[in-house]
Amino acid sequence: MPLRSRQAIASWSGNLRPPSSSRQASYMRIVHHALLIALALLIQTSWTHGIAIAGIRPDVVLIIVVYIGIRSGQLEATVFGFVSGFLLDVYNPEFMGVNALANSVVGFAVGYSRASIVAEDLRVQALALLIASLVHDILYFGLSSAANPAKMFTSLFRYGIGTAVYTVVIGMLCVFLVSIRFQGGIHLDVRRLHE
């Protein structure tokens, strides 16, 4: 076959080639995040009621949204934050859209700030999760009780701070268990603790 014919066939069949490895990795990352969100929604709507302490439950969905923001950036975290928040709003439609907005804002903020933080440090991850949880609860309680600001502050102090701390504890436990499973554990540099 002449060289020009092979080039023509190669250029024509270029549209039929399988996706590149980077595109395929991107698809796999999105599927991975979607499965994590689905698992977190299942846990959030069924299991966290059983581990509630004085009515305070960890926000498992928010842990995953923060994880997506740190790993993949603001666009994916915003989209997955909106979808997960919307599904939580469907589960509890009293304040429709409030969770979707709060999770979207948190996902965007974490994804946007990931370039300026050292996301591999456990202390930074814990602080990012704590701030994200507090921002989420301020938005959620602020929008759901906009007619009664006193109720917002009461809910924030009664549930918001406890939820944030509980979410950080569960999130760091998840990080620890995942690091043991896939990376052989967390290796702390004792010299850095005294800086």
PDB file of C-alpha atoms in Angstrom:
ATOM      1  CA  MET A   1       0.000   0.000   0.000  1.00  0.00           C
ATOM      2  CA  PRO A   2       1.410   3.403  -0.912  1.00  0.00           C
ATOM      3  CA  LEU A   3       2.534   5.733   1.874  1.00  0.00           C
ATOM      4  CA  ARG A   4      -0.147   8.359   1.116  1.00  0.00           C
ATOM      5  CA  SER A   5      -2.917   5.790   1.367  1.00  0.00           C
ATOM      6  CA  ARG A   6      -1.672   4.586   4.735  1.00  0.00           C
ATOM      7  CA  GLN A   7      -1.463   8.193   5.981  1.00  0.00           C
ATOM      8  CA  ALA A   8      -4.978   8.910   4.729  1.00  0.00           C
ATOM      9  CA  ILE A   9      -6.335   5.802   6.421  1.00  0.00           C
ATOM     10  CA  ALA A  10      -4.437   6.615   9.611  1.00  0.00           C
ATOM     11  CA  SER A  11      -5.766  10.183   9.674  1.00  0.00           C
ATOM     12  CA  TRP A  12      -9.311   9.038   8.900  1.00  0.00           C
ATOM     13  CA  SER A  13      -9.239   6.307  11.518  1.00  0.00           C
ATOM     14  CA  GLY A  14      -7.813   8.740  14.073  1.00  0.00           C
ATOM     15  CA  ASN A  15     -11.365   9.601  15.065  1.00  0.00           C
ATOM     16  CA  LEU A  16     -12.051   5.948  15.805  1.00  0.00           C
ATOM     17  CA  ARG A  17      -9.097   5.390  18.116  1.00  0.00           C
ATOM     18  CA  PRO A  18      -9.741   4.507  21.717  1.00  0.00           C
ATOM     19  CA  PRO A  19      -9.466   7.340  24.214  1.00  0.00           C
ATOM     20  CA  SER A  20      -5.988   8.321  25.287  1.00  0.00           C
ATOM     21  CA  SER A  21      -4.656   7.074  28.571  1.00  0.00           C
ATOM     22  CA  SER A  22      -5.018  10.503  30.212  1.00  0.00           C
ATOM     23  CA  ARG A  23      -8.643  10.747  29.120  1.00  0.00           C
ATOM     24  CA  GLN A  24      -9.264   7.210  30.299  1.00  0.00           C
ATOM     25  CA  ALA A  25      -7.649   8.031  33.647  1.00  0.00           C
ATOM     26  CA  SER A  26      -9.892  11.077  33.893  1.00  0.00           C
ATOM     27  CA  TYR A  27     -12.972   8.926  33.284  1.00  0.00           C
ATOM     28  CA  MET A  28     -11.820   6.420  35.872  1.00  0.00           C
ATOM     29  CA  ARG A  29     -11.231   9.206  38.403  1.00  0.00           C
ATOM     30  CA  ILE A  30     -14.752  10.534  37.828  1.00  0.00           C
ATOM     31  CA  VAL A  31     -16.249   7.050  38.199  1.00  0.00           C
ATOM     32  CA  HIS A  32     -14.181   6.560  41.367  1.00  0.00           C
ATOM     33  CA  HIS A  33     -15.465   9.838  42.801  1.00  0.00           C
ATOM     34  CA  ALA A  34     -19.055   9.013  41.844  1.00  0.00           C
ATOM     35  CA  LEU A  35     -18.804   5.667  43.632  1.00  0.00           C
ATOM     36  CA  LEU A  36     -17.308   7.348  46.703  1.00  0.00           C
ATOM     37  CA  ILE A  37     -20.153   9.887  46.753  1.00  0.00           C
ATOM     38  CA  ALA A  38     -22.727   7.090  46.392  1.00  0.00           C
ATOM     39  CA  LEU A  39     -21.137   5.161  49.259  1.00  0.00           C
ATOM     40  CA  ALA A  40     -20.967   8.307  51.406  1.00  0.00           C
ATOM     41  CA  LEU A  41     -24.634   9.073  50.707  1.00  0.00           C
ATOM     42  CA  LEU A  42     -25.576   5.538  51.687  1.00  0.00           C
ATOM     43  CA  ILE A  43     -23.583   5.780  54.913  1.00  0.00           C
ATOM     44  CA  GLN A  44     -24.855   9.301  55.668  1.00  0.00           C
ATOM     45  CA  THR A  45     -28.519   8.402  55.280  1.00  0.00           C
ATOM     46  CA  SER A  46     -28.428   5.068  57.074  1.00  0.00           C
ATOM     47  CA  TRP A  47     -25.439   4.445  59.309  1.00  0.00           C
ATOM     48  CA  THR A  48     -24.603   7.797  60.911  1.00  0.00           C
ATOM     49  CA  HIS A  49     -27.860   7.822  62.883  1.00  0.00           C
ATOM     50  CA  GLY A  50     -26.512   4.883  64.856  1.00  0.00           C
ATOM     51  CA  ILE A  51     -23.279   6.618  65.851  1.00  0.00           C
ATOM     52  CA  ALA A  52     -24.823   9.971  66.739  1.00  0.00           C
ATOM     53  CA  ILE A  53     -23.630  11.481  70.007  1.00  0.00           C
ATOM     54  CA  ALA A  54     -26.222  13.801  71.592  1.00  0.00           C
ATOM     55  CA  GLY A  55     -27.816  14.324  68.183  1.00  0.00           C
ATOM     56  CA  ILE A  56     -24.483  15.177  66.539  1.00  0.00           C
ATOM     57  CA  ARG A  57     -23.515  13.096  63.497  1.00  0.00           C
ATOM     58  CA  PRO A  58     -20.454  13.230  61.265  1.00  0.00           C
ATOM     59  CA  ASP A  59     -20.921  14.567  57.746  1.00  0.00           C
ATOM     60  CA  VAL A  60     -19.510  11.706  55.680  1.00  0.00           C
ATOM     61  CA  VAL A  61     -20.537  13.286  52.377  1.00  0.00           C
ATOM     62  CA  LEU A  62     -18.581  16.415  53.232  1.00  0.00           C
ATOM     63  CA  ILE A  63     -15.479  14.311  53.918  1.00  0.00           C
ATOM     64  CA  ILE A  64     -15.674  12.969  50.368  1.00  0.00           C
ATOM     65  CA  VAL A  65     -16.352  16.420  48.869  1.00  0.00           C
ATOM     66  CA  VAL A  66     -13.259  17.778  50.648  1.00  0.00           C
ATOM     67  CA  TYR A  67     -11.260  14.761  49.451  1.00  0.00           C
ATOM     68  CA  ILE A  68     -12.362  15.421  45.865  1.00  0.00           C
ATOM     69  CA  GLY A  69     -11.495  19.101  46.232  1.00  0.00           C
ATOM     70  CA  ILE A  70      -8.002  18.334  47.504  1.00  0.00           C
ATOM     71  CA  ARG A  71      -7.318  15.619  44.914  1.00  0.00           C
ATOM     72  CA  SER A  72      -9.027  16.940  41.776  1.00  0.00           C
ATOM     73  CA  GLY A  73      -9.666  20.652  42.058  1.00  0.00           C
ATOM     74  CA  GLN A  74     -12.540  23.059  42.145  1.00  0.00           C
ATOM     75  CA  LEU A  75     -14.562  21.978  39.100  1.00  0.00           C
ATOM     76  CA  GLU A  76     -15.014  18.344  40.090  1.00  0.00           C
ATOM     77  CA  ALA A  77     -15.503  19.218  43.754  1.00  0.00           C
ATOM     78  CA  THR A  78     -18.164  21.795  42.898  1.00  0.00           C
ATOM     79  CA  VAL A  79     -20.047  19.401  40.624  1.00  0.00           C
ATOM     80  CA  PHE A  80     -19.872  16.480  43.043  1.00  0.00           C
ATOM     81  CA  GLY A  81     -20.712  18.818  45.926  1.00  0.00           C
ATOM     82  CA  PHE A  82     -23.814  20.016  44.113  1.00  0.00           C
ATOM     83  CA  VAL A  83     -24.944  16.519  43.140  1.00  0.00           C
ATOM     84  CA  SER A  84     -24.403  15.092  46.618  1.00  0.00           C
ATOM     85  CA  GLY A  85     -26.066  18.096  48.253  1.00  0.00           C
ATOM     86  CA  PHE A  86     -29.021  17.847  45.901  1.00  0.00           C
ATOM     87  CA  LEU A  87     -29.453  14.157  46.686  1.00  0.00           C
ATOM     88  CA  LEU A  88     -29.327  14.933  50.416  1.00  0.00           C
ATOM     89  CA  ASP A  89     -31.930  17.642  49.832  1.00  0.00           C
ATOM     90  CA  VAL A  90     -34.166  15.130  48.046  1.00  0.00           C
ATOM     91  CA  TYR A  91     -33.803  12.839  51.047  1.00  0.00           C
ATOM     92  CA  ASN A  92     -34.828  15.724  53.353  1.00  0.00           C
ATOM     93  CA  PRO A  93     -36.788  18.215  51.186  1.00  0.00           C
ATOM     94  CA  GLU A  94     -37.711  20.655  53.964  1.00  0.00           C
ATOM     95  CA  PHE A  95     -35.020  23.120  52.843  1.00  0.00           C
ATOM     96  CA  MET A  96     -34.573  22.147  49.206  1.00  0.00           C
ATOM     97  CA  GLY A  97     -31.342  23.388  47.669  1.00  0.00           C
ATOM     98  CA  VAL A  98     -29.584  24.448  50.863  1.00  0.00           C
ATOM     99  CA  ASN A  99     -27.339  21.374  51.062  1.00  0.00           C
ATOM    100  CA  ALA A 100     -26.635  21.588  47.335  1.00  0.00           C
ATOM    101  CA  LEU A 101     -25.477  25.190  47.668  1.00  0.00           C
ATOM    102  CA  ALA A 102     -23.460  24.579  50.842  1.00  0.00           C
ATOM    103  CA  ASN A 103     -21.684  21.513  49.439  1.00  0.00           C
ATOM    104  CA  SER A 104     -20.991  23.316  46.152  1.00  0.00           C
ATOM    105  CA  VAL A 105     -19.465  26.317  47.907  1.00  0.00           C
ATOM    106  CA  VAL A 106     -17.336  24.101  50.145  1.00  0.00           C
ATOM    107  CA  GLY A 107     -16.193  21.977  47.199  1.00  0.00           C
ATOM    108  CA  PHE A 108     -15.265  25.063  45.206  1.00  0.00           C
ATOM    109  CA  ALA A 109     -13.418  26.675  48.127  1.00  0.00           C
ATOM    110  CA  VAL A 110     -11.396  23.562  48.953  1.00  0.00           C
ATOM    111  CA  GLY A 111     -10.610  22.919  45.297  1.00  0.00           C
ATOM    112  CA  TYR A 112      -9.609  26.536  44.759  1.00  0.00           C
ATOM    113  CA  SER A 113      -7.340  26.627  47.794  1.00  0.00           C
ATOM    114  CA  ARG A 114      -5.654  23.282  47.122  1.00  0.00           C
ATOM    115  CA  ALA A 115      -2.924  24.953  45.072  1.00  0.00           C
ATOM    116  CA  SER A 116      -1.832  27.096  48.008  1.00  0.00           C
ATOM    117  CA  ILE A 117      -1.804  24.423  50.738  1.00  0.00           C
ATOM    118  CA  VAL A 118       0.341  21.380  51.378  1.00  0.00           C
ATOM    119  CA  ALA A 119      -2.438  18.823  51.139  1.00  0.00           C
ATOM    120  CA  GLU A 120      -0.258  15.837  52.052  1.00  0.00           C
ATOM    121  CA  ASP A 121       0.210  17.016  55.636  1.00  0.00           C
ATOM    122  CA  LEU A 122      -2.287  15.428  58.041  1.00  0.00           C
ATOM    123  CA  ARG A 123      -2.614  18.592  60.090  1.00  0.00           C
ATOM    124  CA  VAL A 124      -3.460  20.586  56.980  1.00  0.00           C
ATOM    125  CA  GLN A 125      -6.052  18.006  55.946  1.00  0.00           C
ATOM    126  CA  ALA A 126      -7.633  18.090  59.396  1.00  0.00           C
ATOM    127  CA  LEU A 127      -7.711  21.890  59.409  1.00  0.00           C
ATOM    128  CA  ALA A 128      -9.151  22.009  55.878  1.00  0.00           C
ATOM    129  CA  LEU A 129     -11.866  19.545  56.874  1.00  0.00           C
ATOM    130  CA  LEU A 130     -12.653  21.494  60.056  1.00  0.00           C
ATOM    131  CA  ILE A 131     -12.940  24.814  58.206  1.00  0.00           C
ATOM    132  CA  ALA A 132     -14.964  23.206  55.408  1.00  0.00           C
ATOM    133  CA  SER A 133     -17.371  21.683  57.915  1.00  0.00           C
ATOM    134  CA  LEU A 134     -17.799  24.983  59.758  1.00  0.00           C
ATOM    135  CA  VAL A 135     -18.379  26.886  56.496  1.00  0.00           C
ATOM    136  CA  HIS A 136     -20.908  24.258  55.416  1.00  0.00           C
ATOM    137  CA  ASP A 137     -22.780  24.498  58.714  1.00  0.00           C
ATOM    138  CA  ILE A 138     -22.751  28.316  58.698  1.00  0.00           C
ATOM    139  CA  LEU A 139     -24.243  28.295  55.199  1.00  0.00           C
ATOM    140  CA  TYR A 140     -26.710  25.527  55.970  1.00  0.00           C
ATOM    141  CA  PHE A 141     -27.993  26.927  59.261  1.00  0.00           C
ATOM    142  CA  GLY A 142     -27.876  30.488  57.951  1.00  0.00           C
ATOM    143  CA  LEU A 143     -30.006  29.709  54.906  1.00  0.00           C
ATOM    144  CA  SER A 144     -32.352  27.237  56.566  1.00  0.00           C
ATOM    145  CA  SER A 145     -33.170  29.615  59.412  1.00  0.00           C
ATOM    146  CA  ALA A 146     -32.915  32.947  57.593  1.00  0.00           C
ATOM    147  CA  ALA A 147     -36.188  34.125  59.124  1.00  0.00           C
ATOM    148  CA  ASN A 148     -34.909  33.514  62.659  1.00  0.00           C
ATOM    149  CA  PRO A 149     -31.231  34.514  63.151  1.00  0.00           C
ATOM    150  CA  ALA A 150     -31.294  33.475  66.806  1.00  0.00           C
ATOM    151  CA  LYS A 151     -32.137  29.924  65.720  1.00  0.00           C
ATOM    152  CA  MET A 152     -29.155  29.995  63.366  1.00  0.00           C
ATOM    153  CA  PHE A 153     -26.705  30.805  66.166  1.00  0.00           C
ATOM    154  CA  THR A 154     -28.327  28.294  68.503  1.00  0.00           C
ATOM    155  CA  SER A 155     -28.140  25.548  65.872  1.00  0.00           C
ATOM    156  CA  LEU A 156     -24.588  26.486  64.952  1.00  0.00           C
ATOM    157  CA  PHE A 157     -23.360  26.286  68.532  1.00  0.00           C
ATOM    158  CA  ARG A 158     -25.461  23.241  69.400  1.00  0.00           C
ATOM    159  CA  TYR A 159     -24.791  21.160  66.291  1.00  0.00           C
ATOM    160  CA  GLY A 160     -22.295  22.918  64.014  1.00  0.00           C
ATOM    161  CA  ILE A 161     -19.182  22.879  66.174  1.00  0.00           C
ATOM    162  CA  GLY A 162     -19.779  19.318  67.365  1.00  0.00           C
ATOM    163  CA  THR A 163     -20.475  18.141  63.829  1.00  0.00           C
ATOM    164  CA  ALA A 164     -17.276  19.784  62.609  1.00  0.00           C
ATOM    165  CA  VAL A 165     -15.153  18.106  65.280  1.00  0.00           C
ATOM    166  CA  TYR A 166     -16.866  14.732  64.800  1.00  0.00           C
ATOM    167  CA  THR A 167     -16.422  15.000  61.024  1.00  0.00           C
ATOM    168  CA  VAL A 168     -12.702  15.712  61.447  1.00  0.00           C
ATOM    169  CA  VAL A 169     -12.288  12.717  63.774  1.00  0.00           C
ATOM    170  CA  ILE A 170     -14.055  10.372  61.336  1.00  0.00           C
ATOM    171  CA  GLY A 171     -12.215  11.897  58.360  1.00  0.00           C
ATOM    172  CA  MET A 172      -8.809  11.467  59.964  1.00  0.00           C
ATOM    173  CA  LEU A 173      -9.725   7.917  60.966  1.00  0.00           C
ATOM    174  CA  CYS A 174     -10.574   7.218  57.309  1.00  0.00           C
ATOM    175  CA  VAL A 175      -7.264   8.751  56.166  1.00  0.00           C
ATOM    176  CA  PHE A 176      -5.392   6.623  58.690  1.00  0.00           C
ATOM    177  CA  LEU A 177      -7.163   3.396  57.668  1.00  0.00           C
ATOM    178  CA  VAL A 178      -6.704   4.068  53.951  1.00  0.00           C
ATOM    179  CA  SER A 179      -3.025   4.875  54.452  1.00  0.00           C
ATOM    180  CA  ILE A 180      -2.529   1.639  56.380  1.00  0.00           C
ATOM    181  CA  ARG A 181      -4.280  -0.349  53.671  1.00  0.00           C
ATOM    182  CA  PHE A 182      -2.648   1.191  50.606  1.00  0.00           C
ATOM    183  CA  GLN A 183       0.557   2.891  51.758  1.00  0.00           C
ATOM    184  CA  GLY A 184       1.771   0.857  54.701  1.00  0.00           C
ATOM    185  CA  GLY A 185       0.821   3.398  57.348  1.00  0.00           C
ATOM    186  CA  ILE A 186       1.450   6.990  58.241  1.00  0.00           C
ATOM    187  CA  HIS A 187       5.055   7.883  58.866  1.00  0.00           C
ATOM    188  CA  LEU A 188       5.410  10.827  61.203  1.00  0.00           C
ATOM    189  CA  ASP A 189       8.620  12.794  61.285  1.00  0.00           C
ATOM    190  CA  VAL A 190       9.058  13.499  64.993  1.00  0.00           C
ATOM    191  CA  ARG A 191      11.511  16.311  64.303  1.00  0.00           C
ATOM    192  CA  ARG A 192       8.798  18.263  62.455  1.00  0.00           C
ATOM    193  CA  LEU A 193       6.462  18.080  65.448  1.00  0.00           C
ATOM    194  CA  HIS A 194       8.776  20.326  67.461  1.00  0.00           C
ATOM    195  CA  GLU A 195       9.052  23.083  64.829  1.00  0.00           C
TER     196      GLU A 195
END
